[in-house]
Tab-separated table of C-alpha atoms and ligand atoms in Angstrom:
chain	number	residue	atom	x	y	z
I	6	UNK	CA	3.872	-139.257	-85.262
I	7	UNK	CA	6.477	-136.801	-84.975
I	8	UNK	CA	8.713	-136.013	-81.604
I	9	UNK	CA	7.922	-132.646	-80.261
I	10	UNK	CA	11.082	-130.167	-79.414
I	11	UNK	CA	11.422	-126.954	-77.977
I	12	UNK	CA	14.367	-125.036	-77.761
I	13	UNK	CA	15.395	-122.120	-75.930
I	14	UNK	CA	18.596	-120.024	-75.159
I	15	UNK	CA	19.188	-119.099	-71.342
I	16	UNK	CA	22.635	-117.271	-70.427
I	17	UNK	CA	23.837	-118.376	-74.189
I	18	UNK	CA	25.999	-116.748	-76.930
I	19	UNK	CA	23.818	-118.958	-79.280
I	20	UNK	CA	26.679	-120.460	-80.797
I	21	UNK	CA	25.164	-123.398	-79.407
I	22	UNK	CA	22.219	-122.862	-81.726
I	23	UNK	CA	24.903	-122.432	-84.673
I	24	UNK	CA	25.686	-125.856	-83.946
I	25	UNK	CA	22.515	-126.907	-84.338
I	26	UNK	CA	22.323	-125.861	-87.581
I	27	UNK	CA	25.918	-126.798	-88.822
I	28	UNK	CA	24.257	-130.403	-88.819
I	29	UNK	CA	24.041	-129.490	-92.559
I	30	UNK	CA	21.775	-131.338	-94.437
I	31	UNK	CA	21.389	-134.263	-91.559
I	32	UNK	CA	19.227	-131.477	-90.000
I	33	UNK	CA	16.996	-132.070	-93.208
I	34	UNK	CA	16.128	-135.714	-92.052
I	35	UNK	CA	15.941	-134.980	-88.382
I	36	UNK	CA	12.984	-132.167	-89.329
I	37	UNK	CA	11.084	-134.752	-91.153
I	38	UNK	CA	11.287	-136.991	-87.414
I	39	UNK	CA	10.367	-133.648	-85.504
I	40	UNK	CA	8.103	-130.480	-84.893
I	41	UNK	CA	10.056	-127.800	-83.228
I	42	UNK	CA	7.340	-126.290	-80.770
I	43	UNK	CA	9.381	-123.307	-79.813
I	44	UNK	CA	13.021	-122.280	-81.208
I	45	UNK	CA	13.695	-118.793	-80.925
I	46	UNK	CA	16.855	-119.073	-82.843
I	47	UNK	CA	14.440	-119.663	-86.160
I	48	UNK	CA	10.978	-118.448	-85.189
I	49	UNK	CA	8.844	-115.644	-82.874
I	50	UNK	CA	6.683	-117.571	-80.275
I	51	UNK	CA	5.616	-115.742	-77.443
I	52	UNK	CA	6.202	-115.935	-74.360
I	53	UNK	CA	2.848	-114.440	-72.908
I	54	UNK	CA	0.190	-115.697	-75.449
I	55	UNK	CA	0.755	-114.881	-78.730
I	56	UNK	CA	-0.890	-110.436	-78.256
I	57	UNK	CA	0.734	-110.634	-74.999
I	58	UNK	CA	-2.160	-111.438	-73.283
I	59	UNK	CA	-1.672	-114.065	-70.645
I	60	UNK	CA	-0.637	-112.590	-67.362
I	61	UNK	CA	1.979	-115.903	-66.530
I	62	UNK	CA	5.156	-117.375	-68.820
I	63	UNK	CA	3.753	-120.469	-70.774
I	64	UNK	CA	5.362	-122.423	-73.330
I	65	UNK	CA	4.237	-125.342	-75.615
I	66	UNK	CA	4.183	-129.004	-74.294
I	67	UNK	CA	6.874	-131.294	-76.062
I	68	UNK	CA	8.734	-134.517	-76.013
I	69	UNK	CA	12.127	-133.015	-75.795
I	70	UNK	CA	13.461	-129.875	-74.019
I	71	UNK	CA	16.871	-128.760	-75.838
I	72	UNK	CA	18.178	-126.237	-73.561
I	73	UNK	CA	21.246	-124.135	-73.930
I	74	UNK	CA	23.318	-121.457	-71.543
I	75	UNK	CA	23.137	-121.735	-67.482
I	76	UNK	CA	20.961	-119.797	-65.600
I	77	UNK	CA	21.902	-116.332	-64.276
I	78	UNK	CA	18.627	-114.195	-63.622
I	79	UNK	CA	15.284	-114.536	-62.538
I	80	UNK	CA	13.922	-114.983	-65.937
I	81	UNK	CA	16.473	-117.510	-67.322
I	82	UNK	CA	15.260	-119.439	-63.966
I	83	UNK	CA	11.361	-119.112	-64.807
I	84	UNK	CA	12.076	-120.041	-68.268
I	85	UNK	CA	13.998	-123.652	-66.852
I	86	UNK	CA	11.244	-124.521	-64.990
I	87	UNK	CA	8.554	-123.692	-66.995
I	88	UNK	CA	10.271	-126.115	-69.358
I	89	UNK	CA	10.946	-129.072	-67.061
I	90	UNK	CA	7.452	-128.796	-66.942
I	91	UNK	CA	6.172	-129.114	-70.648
I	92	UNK	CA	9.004	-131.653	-71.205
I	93	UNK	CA	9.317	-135.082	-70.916
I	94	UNK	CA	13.433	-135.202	-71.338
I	95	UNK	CA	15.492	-132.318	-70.563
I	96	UNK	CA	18.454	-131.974	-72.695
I	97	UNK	CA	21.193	-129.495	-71.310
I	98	UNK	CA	23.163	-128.417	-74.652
I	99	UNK	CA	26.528	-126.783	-74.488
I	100	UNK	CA	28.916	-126.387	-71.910
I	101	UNK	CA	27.038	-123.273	-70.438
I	102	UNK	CA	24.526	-125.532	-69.966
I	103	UNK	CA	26.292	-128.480	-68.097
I	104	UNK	CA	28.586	-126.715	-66.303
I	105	UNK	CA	27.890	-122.561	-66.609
I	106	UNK	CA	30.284	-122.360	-69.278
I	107	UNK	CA	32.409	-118.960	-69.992
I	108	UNK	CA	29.396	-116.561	-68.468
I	109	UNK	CA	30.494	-118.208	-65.173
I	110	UNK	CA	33.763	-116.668	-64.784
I	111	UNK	CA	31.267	-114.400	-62.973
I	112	UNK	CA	31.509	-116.329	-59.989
I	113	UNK	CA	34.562	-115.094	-58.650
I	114	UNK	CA	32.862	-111.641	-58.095
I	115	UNK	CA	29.907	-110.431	-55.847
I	116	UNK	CA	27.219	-108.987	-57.987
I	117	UNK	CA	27.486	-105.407	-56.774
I	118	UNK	CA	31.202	-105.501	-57.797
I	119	UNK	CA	30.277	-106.343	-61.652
I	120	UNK	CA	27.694	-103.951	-61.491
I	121	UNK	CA	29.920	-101.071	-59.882
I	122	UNK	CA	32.719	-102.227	-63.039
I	123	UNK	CA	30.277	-101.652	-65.902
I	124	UNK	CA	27.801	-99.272	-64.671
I	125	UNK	CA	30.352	-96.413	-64.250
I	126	UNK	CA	28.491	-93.683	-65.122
I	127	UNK	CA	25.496	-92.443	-63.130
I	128	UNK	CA	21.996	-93.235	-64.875
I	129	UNK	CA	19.125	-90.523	-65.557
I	130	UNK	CA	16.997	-91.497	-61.982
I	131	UNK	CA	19.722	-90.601	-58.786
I	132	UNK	CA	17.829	-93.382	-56.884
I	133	UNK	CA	18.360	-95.899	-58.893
I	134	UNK	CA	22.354	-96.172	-59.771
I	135	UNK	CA	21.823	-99.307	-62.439
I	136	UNK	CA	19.178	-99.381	-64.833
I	137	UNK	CA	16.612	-101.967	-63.438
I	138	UNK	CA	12.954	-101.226	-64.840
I	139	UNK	CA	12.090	-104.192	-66.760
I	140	UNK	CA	15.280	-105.907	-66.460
I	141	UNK	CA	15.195	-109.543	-64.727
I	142	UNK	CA	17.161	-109.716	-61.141
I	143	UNK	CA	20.488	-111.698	-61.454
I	144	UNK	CA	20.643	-114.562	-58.870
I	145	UNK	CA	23.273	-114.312	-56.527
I	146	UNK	CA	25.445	-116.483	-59.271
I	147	UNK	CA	25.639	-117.985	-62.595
I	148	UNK	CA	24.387	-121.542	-62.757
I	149	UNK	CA	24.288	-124.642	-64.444
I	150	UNK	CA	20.825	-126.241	-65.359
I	151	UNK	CA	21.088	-129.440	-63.147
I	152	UNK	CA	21.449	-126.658	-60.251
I	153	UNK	CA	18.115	-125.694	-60.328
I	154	UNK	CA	16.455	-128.425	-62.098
I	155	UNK	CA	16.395	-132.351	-63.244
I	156	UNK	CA	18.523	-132.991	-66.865
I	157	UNK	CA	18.279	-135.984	-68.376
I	158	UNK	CA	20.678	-135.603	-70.927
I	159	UNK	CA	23.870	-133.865	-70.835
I	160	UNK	CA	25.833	-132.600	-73.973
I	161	UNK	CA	28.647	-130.371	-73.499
I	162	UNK	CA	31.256	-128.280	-76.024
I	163	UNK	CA	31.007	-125.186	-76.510
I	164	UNK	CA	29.335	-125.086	-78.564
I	165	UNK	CA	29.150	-129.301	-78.886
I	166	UNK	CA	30.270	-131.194	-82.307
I	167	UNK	CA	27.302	-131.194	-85.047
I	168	UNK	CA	27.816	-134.879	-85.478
I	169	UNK	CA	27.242	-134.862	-81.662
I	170	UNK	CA	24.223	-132.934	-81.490
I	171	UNK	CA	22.817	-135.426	-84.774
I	172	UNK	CA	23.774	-138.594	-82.729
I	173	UNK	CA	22.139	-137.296	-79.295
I	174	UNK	CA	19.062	-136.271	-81.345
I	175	UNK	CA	18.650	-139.349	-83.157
I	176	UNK	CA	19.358	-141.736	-80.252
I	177	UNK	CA	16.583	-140.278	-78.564
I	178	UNK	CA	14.618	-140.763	-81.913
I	179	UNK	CA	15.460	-144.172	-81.685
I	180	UNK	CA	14.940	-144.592	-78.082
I	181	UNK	CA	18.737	-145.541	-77.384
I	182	UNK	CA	20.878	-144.040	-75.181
I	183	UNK	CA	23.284	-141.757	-77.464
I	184	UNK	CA	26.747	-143.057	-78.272
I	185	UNK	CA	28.615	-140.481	-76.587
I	186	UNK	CA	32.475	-140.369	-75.596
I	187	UNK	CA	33.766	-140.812	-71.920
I	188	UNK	CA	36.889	-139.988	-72.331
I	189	UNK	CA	39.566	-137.415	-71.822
I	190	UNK	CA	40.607	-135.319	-74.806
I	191	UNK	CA	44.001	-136.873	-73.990
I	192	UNK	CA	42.620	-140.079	-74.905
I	193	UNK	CA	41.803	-139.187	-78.472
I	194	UNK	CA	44.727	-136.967	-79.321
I	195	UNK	CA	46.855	-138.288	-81.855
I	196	UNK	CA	50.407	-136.466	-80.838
I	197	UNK	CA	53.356	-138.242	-79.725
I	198	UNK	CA	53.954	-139.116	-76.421
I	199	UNK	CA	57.130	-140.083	-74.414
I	200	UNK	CA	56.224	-139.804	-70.948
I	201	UNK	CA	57.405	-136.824	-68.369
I	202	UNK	CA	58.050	-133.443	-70.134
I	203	UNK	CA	61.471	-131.914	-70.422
I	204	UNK	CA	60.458	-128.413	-69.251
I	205	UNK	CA	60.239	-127.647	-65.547
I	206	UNK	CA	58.182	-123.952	-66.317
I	207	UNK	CA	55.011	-123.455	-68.494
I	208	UNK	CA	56.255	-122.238	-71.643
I	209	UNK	CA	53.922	-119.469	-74.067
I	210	UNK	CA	52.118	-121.180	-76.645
I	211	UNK	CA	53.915	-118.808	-79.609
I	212	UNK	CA	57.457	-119.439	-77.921
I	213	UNK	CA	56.753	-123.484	-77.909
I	214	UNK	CA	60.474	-124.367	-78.800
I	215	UNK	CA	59.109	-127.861	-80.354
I	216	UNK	CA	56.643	-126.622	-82.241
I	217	UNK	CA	56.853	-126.666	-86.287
I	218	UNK	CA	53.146	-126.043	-87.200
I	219	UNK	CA	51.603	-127.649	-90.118
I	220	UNK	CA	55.219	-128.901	-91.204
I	221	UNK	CA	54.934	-131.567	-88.792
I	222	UNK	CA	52.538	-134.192	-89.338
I	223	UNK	CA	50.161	-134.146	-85.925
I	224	UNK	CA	50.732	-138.022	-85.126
I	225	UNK	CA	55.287	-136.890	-85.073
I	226	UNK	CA	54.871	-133.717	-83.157
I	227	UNK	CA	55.455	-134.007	-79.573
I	228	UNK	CA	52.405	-133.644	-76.935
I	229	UNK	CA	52.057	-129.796	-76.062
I	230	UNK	CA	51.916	-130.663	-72.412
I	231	UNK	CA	55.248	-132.320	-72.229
I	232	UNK	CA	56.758	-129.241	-74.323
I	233	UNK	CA	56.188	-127.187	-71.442
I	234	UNK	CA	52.477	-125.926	-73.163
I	235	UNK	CA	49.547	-125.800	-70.870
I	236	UNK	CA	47.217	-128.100	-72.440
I	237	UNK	CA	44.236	-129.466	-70.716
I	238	UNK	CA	43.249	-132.367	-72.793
I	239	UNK	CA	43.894	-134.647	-69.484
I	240	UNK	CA	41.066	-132.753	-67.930
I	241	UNK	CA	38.571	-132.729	-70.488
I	242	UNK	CA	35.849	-134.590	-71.861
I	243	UNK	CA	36.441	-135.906	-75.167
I	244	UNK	CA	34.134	-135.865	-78.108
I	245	UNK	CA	34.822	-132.044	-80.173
I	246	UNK	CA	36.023	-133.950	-82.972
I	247	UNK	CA	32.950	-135.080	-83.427
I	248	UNK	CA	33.140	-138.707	-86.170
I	249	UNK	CA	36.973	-137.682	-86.847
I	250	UNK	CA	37.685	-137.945	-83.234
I	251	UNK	CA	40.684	-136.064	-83.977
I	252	UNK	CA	40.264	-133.105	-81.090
I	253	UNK	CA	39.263	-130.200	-82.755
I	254	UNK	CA	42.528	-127.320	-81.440
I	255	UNK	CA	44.783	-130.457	-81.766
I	256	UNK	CA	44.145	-130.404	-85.408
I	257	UNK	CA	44.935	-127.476	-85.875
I	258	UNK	CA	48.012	-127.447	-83.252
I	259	UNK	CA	46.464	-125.304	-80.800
I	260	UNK	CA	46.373	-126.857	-77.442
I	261	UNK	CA	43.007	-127.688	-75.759
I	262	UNK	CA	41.598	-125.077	-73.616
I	263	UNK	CA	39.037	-127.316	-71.809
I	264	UNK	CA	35.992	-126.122	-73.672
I	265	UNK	CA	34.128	-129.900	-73.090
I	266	UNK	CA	34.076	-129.497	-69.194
I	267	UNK	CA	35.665	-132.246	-67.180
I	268	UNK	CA	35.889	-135.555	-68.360
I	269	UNK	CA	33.385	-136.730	-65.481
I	270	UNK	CA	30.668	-134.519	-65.041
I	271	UNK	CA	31.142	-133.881	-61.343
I	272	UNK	CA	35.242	-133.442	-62.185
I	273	UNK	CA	36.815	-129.775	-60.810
I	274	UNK	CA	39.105	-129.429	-63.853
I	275	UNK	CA	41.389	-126.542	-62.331
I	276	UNK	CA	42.500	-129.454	-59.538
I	277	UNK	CA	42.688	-131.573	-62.029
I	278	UNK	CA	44.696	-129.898	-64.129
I	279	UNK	CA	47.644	-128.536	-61.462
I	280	UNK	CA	47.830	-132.623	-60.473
I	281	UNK	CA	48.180	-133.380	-64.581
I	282	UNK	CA	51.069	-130.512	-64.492
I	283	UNK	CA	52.762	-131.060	-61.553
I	284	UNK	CA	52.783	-135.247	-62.976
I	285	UNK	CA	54.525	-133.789	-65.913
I	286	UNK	CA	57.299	-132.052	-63.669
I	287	UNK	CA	55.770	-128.551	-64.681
I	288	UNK	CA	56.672	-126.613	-60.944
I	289	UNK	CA	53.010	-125.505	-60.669
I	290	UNK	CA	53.979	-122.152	-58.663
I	291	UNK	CA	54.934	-121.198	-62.059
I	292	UNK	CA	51.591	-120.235	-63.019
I	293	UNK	CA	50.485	-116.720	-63.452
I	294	UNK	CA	47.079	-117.618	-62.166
I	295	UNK	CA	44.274	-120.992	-61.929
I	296	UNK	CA	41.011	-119.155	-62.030
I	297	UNK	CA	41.223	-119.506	-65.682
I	298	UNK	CA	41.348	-123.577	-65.642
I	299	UNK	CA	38.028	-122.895	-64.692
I	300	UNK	CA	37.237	-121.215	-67.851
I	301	UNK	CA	34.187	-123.184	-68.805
I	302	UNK	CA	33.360	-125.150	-65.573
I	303	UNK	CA	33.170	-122.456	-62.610
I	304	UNK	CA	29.579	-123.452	-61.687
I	305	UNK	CA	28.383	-126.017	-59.290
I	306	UNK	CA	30.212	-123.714	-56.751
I	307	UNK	CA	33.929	-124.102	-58.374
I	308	UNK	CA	34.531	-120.428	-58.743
I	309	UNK	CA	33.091	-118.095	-56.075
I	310	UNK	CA	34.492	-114.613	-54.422
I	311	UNK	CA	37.375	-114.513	-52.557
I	312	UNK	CA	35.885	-114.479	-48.453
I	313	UNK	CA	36.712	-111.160	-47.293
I	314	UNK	CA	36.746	-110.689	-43.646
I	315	UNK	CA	34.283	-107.460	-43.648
I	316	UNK	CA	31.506	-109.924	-45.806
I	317	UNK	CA	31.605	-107.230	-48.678
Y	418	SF4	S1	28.436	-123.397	-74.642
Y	418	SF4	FE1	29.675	-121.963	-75.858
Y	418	SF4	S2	28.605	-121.851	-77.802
Y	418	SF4	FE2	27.157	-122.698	-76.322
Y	418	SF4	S3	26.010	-120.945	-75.491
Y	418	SF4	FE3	27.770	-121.311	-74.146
Y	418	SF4	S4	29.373	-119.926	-74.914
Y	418	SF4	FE4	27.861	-120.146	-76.523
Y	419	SF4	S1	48.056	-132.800	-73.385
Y	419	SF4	FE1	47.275	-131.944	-75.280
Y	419	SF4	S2	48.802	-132.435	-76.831
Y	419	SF4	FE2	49.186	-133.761	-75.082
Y	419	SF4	S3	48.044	-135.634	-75.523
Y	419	SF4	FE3	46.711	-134.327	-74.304
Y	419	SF4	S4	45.502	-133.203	-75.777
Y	419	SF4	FE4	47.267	-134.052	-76.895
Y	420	SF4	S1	40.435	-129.401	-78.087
Y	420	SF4	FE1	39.618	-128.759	-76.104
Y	420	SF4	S2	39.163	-126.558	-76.280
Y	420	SF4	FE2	39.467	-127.388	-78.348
Y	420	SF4	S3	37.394	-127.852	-79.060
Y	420	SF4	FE3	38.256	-129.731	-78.142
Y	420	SF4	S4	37.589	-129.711	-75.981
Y	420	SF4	FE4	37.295	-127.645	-76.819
């Protein structure tokens, strides 16, 4: 008998769903194992009954709940629990989904404030001064799944490695757990390394004095860190290189930007990170800001709006 799966998108670009797809022709053999129930990505099911009939939100029972993006509104919530519900394992796919990913940059502001910044014209109805009929409430902040309810499995990148998604999905097809890296992005990246940097001062990516592109074969050139480049492979999970292992930016000489989350799941990667710099004799005051080594990992309460004295 085949495994049931439903998918569904929550605060998501979809580029997890990409990913899904970039399994190539592996995705071939995994559809004759499994029945998607509900994908939105590659087919209309309703929400409400199929006419839109059914008063409450109900979606199809299954063996396997893929879920990507956090949650950031009333309906992305309804949607998370509803599947929790009809699922038997809960798989939170991407790193909007593990750890509110990009969309939770959002955090450091109060929602009136982002509301004030793109609604800056004044709408048709003077009582109302954002458009609001039919549009879910936002919750008070953007969220990752295993805020509001139980995952089972968790499988971050943004979006994740095809060969990542393929070995999650069959492992549960095979009633294993999947073979899935621990490590740091560090841990898999090929550069040379000879201990403390030379550079006291974060130097600009494009000014990297070190740095000879392609010319230099990856496992010669010099670890970006230690050149002075912020790189935060030390603070994030490894696994974007999917069977090469090789991390994906690394191969193509760009330094990591943390995309994986932290290397445990609980890790804060921005404290992380200022440790892993000032380690490398980088003077961290340096920096022209930190919010941003929160990139991908500011929910579970790591980014939130400055306190301001007046409670605005
Ligand atoms: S993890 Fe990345 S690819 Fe996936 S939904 Fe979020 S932003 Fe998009
Ligand atoms: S800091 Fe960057 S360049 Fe250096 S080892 Fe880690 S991932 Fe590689
Ligand atoms: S190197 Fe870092 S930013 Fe780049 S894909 Fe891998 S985890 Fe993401």
């Amino acid at each position: 008998m085949k495994v049931k799966v439903l998918s569904e998108w929550l605060n998501s670009c979809s580029g997890c769903e990409i990913a899904v797809v970039d399994m190539g022709e592996r995705l071939l053999d995994v559809l004759n194992l499994v029945d998607f129930v509900h994908i939105p990505v590659l087919m209309d099911n309703k929400y409400y009954g199929q006419l839109g009939d059914q008063k409450h939100l109900s979606l199809p029972e299954a063996d396997v709940g893929l879920i990507s993006g956090g949650i950031r509104n009333e309906e992305h919530l309804e949607l998370a629990q509803e599947i929790r519900k009809k699922c038997k394992i809960v798989i939170a796919l991407g790193t909007c989904a593990t750890h509110g990913g990009i969309p939770s940059l959002c955090n450091t502001y109060g929602n009136n404030e982002i509301l004030d910044r793109y609604y800056t014209t004044e709408t048709t109805d003077p009582s109302d001064s954002y458009p609001s009929a039919g549009i879910p409430e936002l919750l008070e902040s953007c969220y990752a799944l295993d805020e509001k309810i139980h995952v089972d499995v968790y499988l971050p990148g943004c979006p994740p490695h095809p060969d990542q998604v393929f070995e999650a999905l069959v492992a549960l097809l095979e009633n294993r757990p999947a073979n899935l890296s621990d490590k740091s992005v560090c841990d898999t990246c090929p550069t040379r390394r000879e201990g403390k940097g030379d550079l006291k001062k974060l130097t600009r990516f494009l000014k990297a004095p070190k740095h000879n592109g392609f010319a230099e074969p990856l496992d010669t050139m010099r670890c970006l860190l230690e050149q002075g480049i912020l790189c935060m492979g030390a603070v994030t999970r490894a696994g974007c290189g999917g069977n090469t292992i090789t991390p994906r930016c690394l191969s193509v000489r760009v330094p990591c930007r943390g995309c994986y989350g932290p290397v445990k799941h609980e890790g804060n990667q921005m404290m992380d990170m200022l440790n892993a710099l000032a380690s490398n004799g980088i003077d961290i005051t340096s920096l022209p800001e930190t919010t941003s080594l929160l990139r991908f990992s500011g929910a579970h309460g790591q980014l939130r709006p400055p306190f301001k004295e007046d409670g605005a």
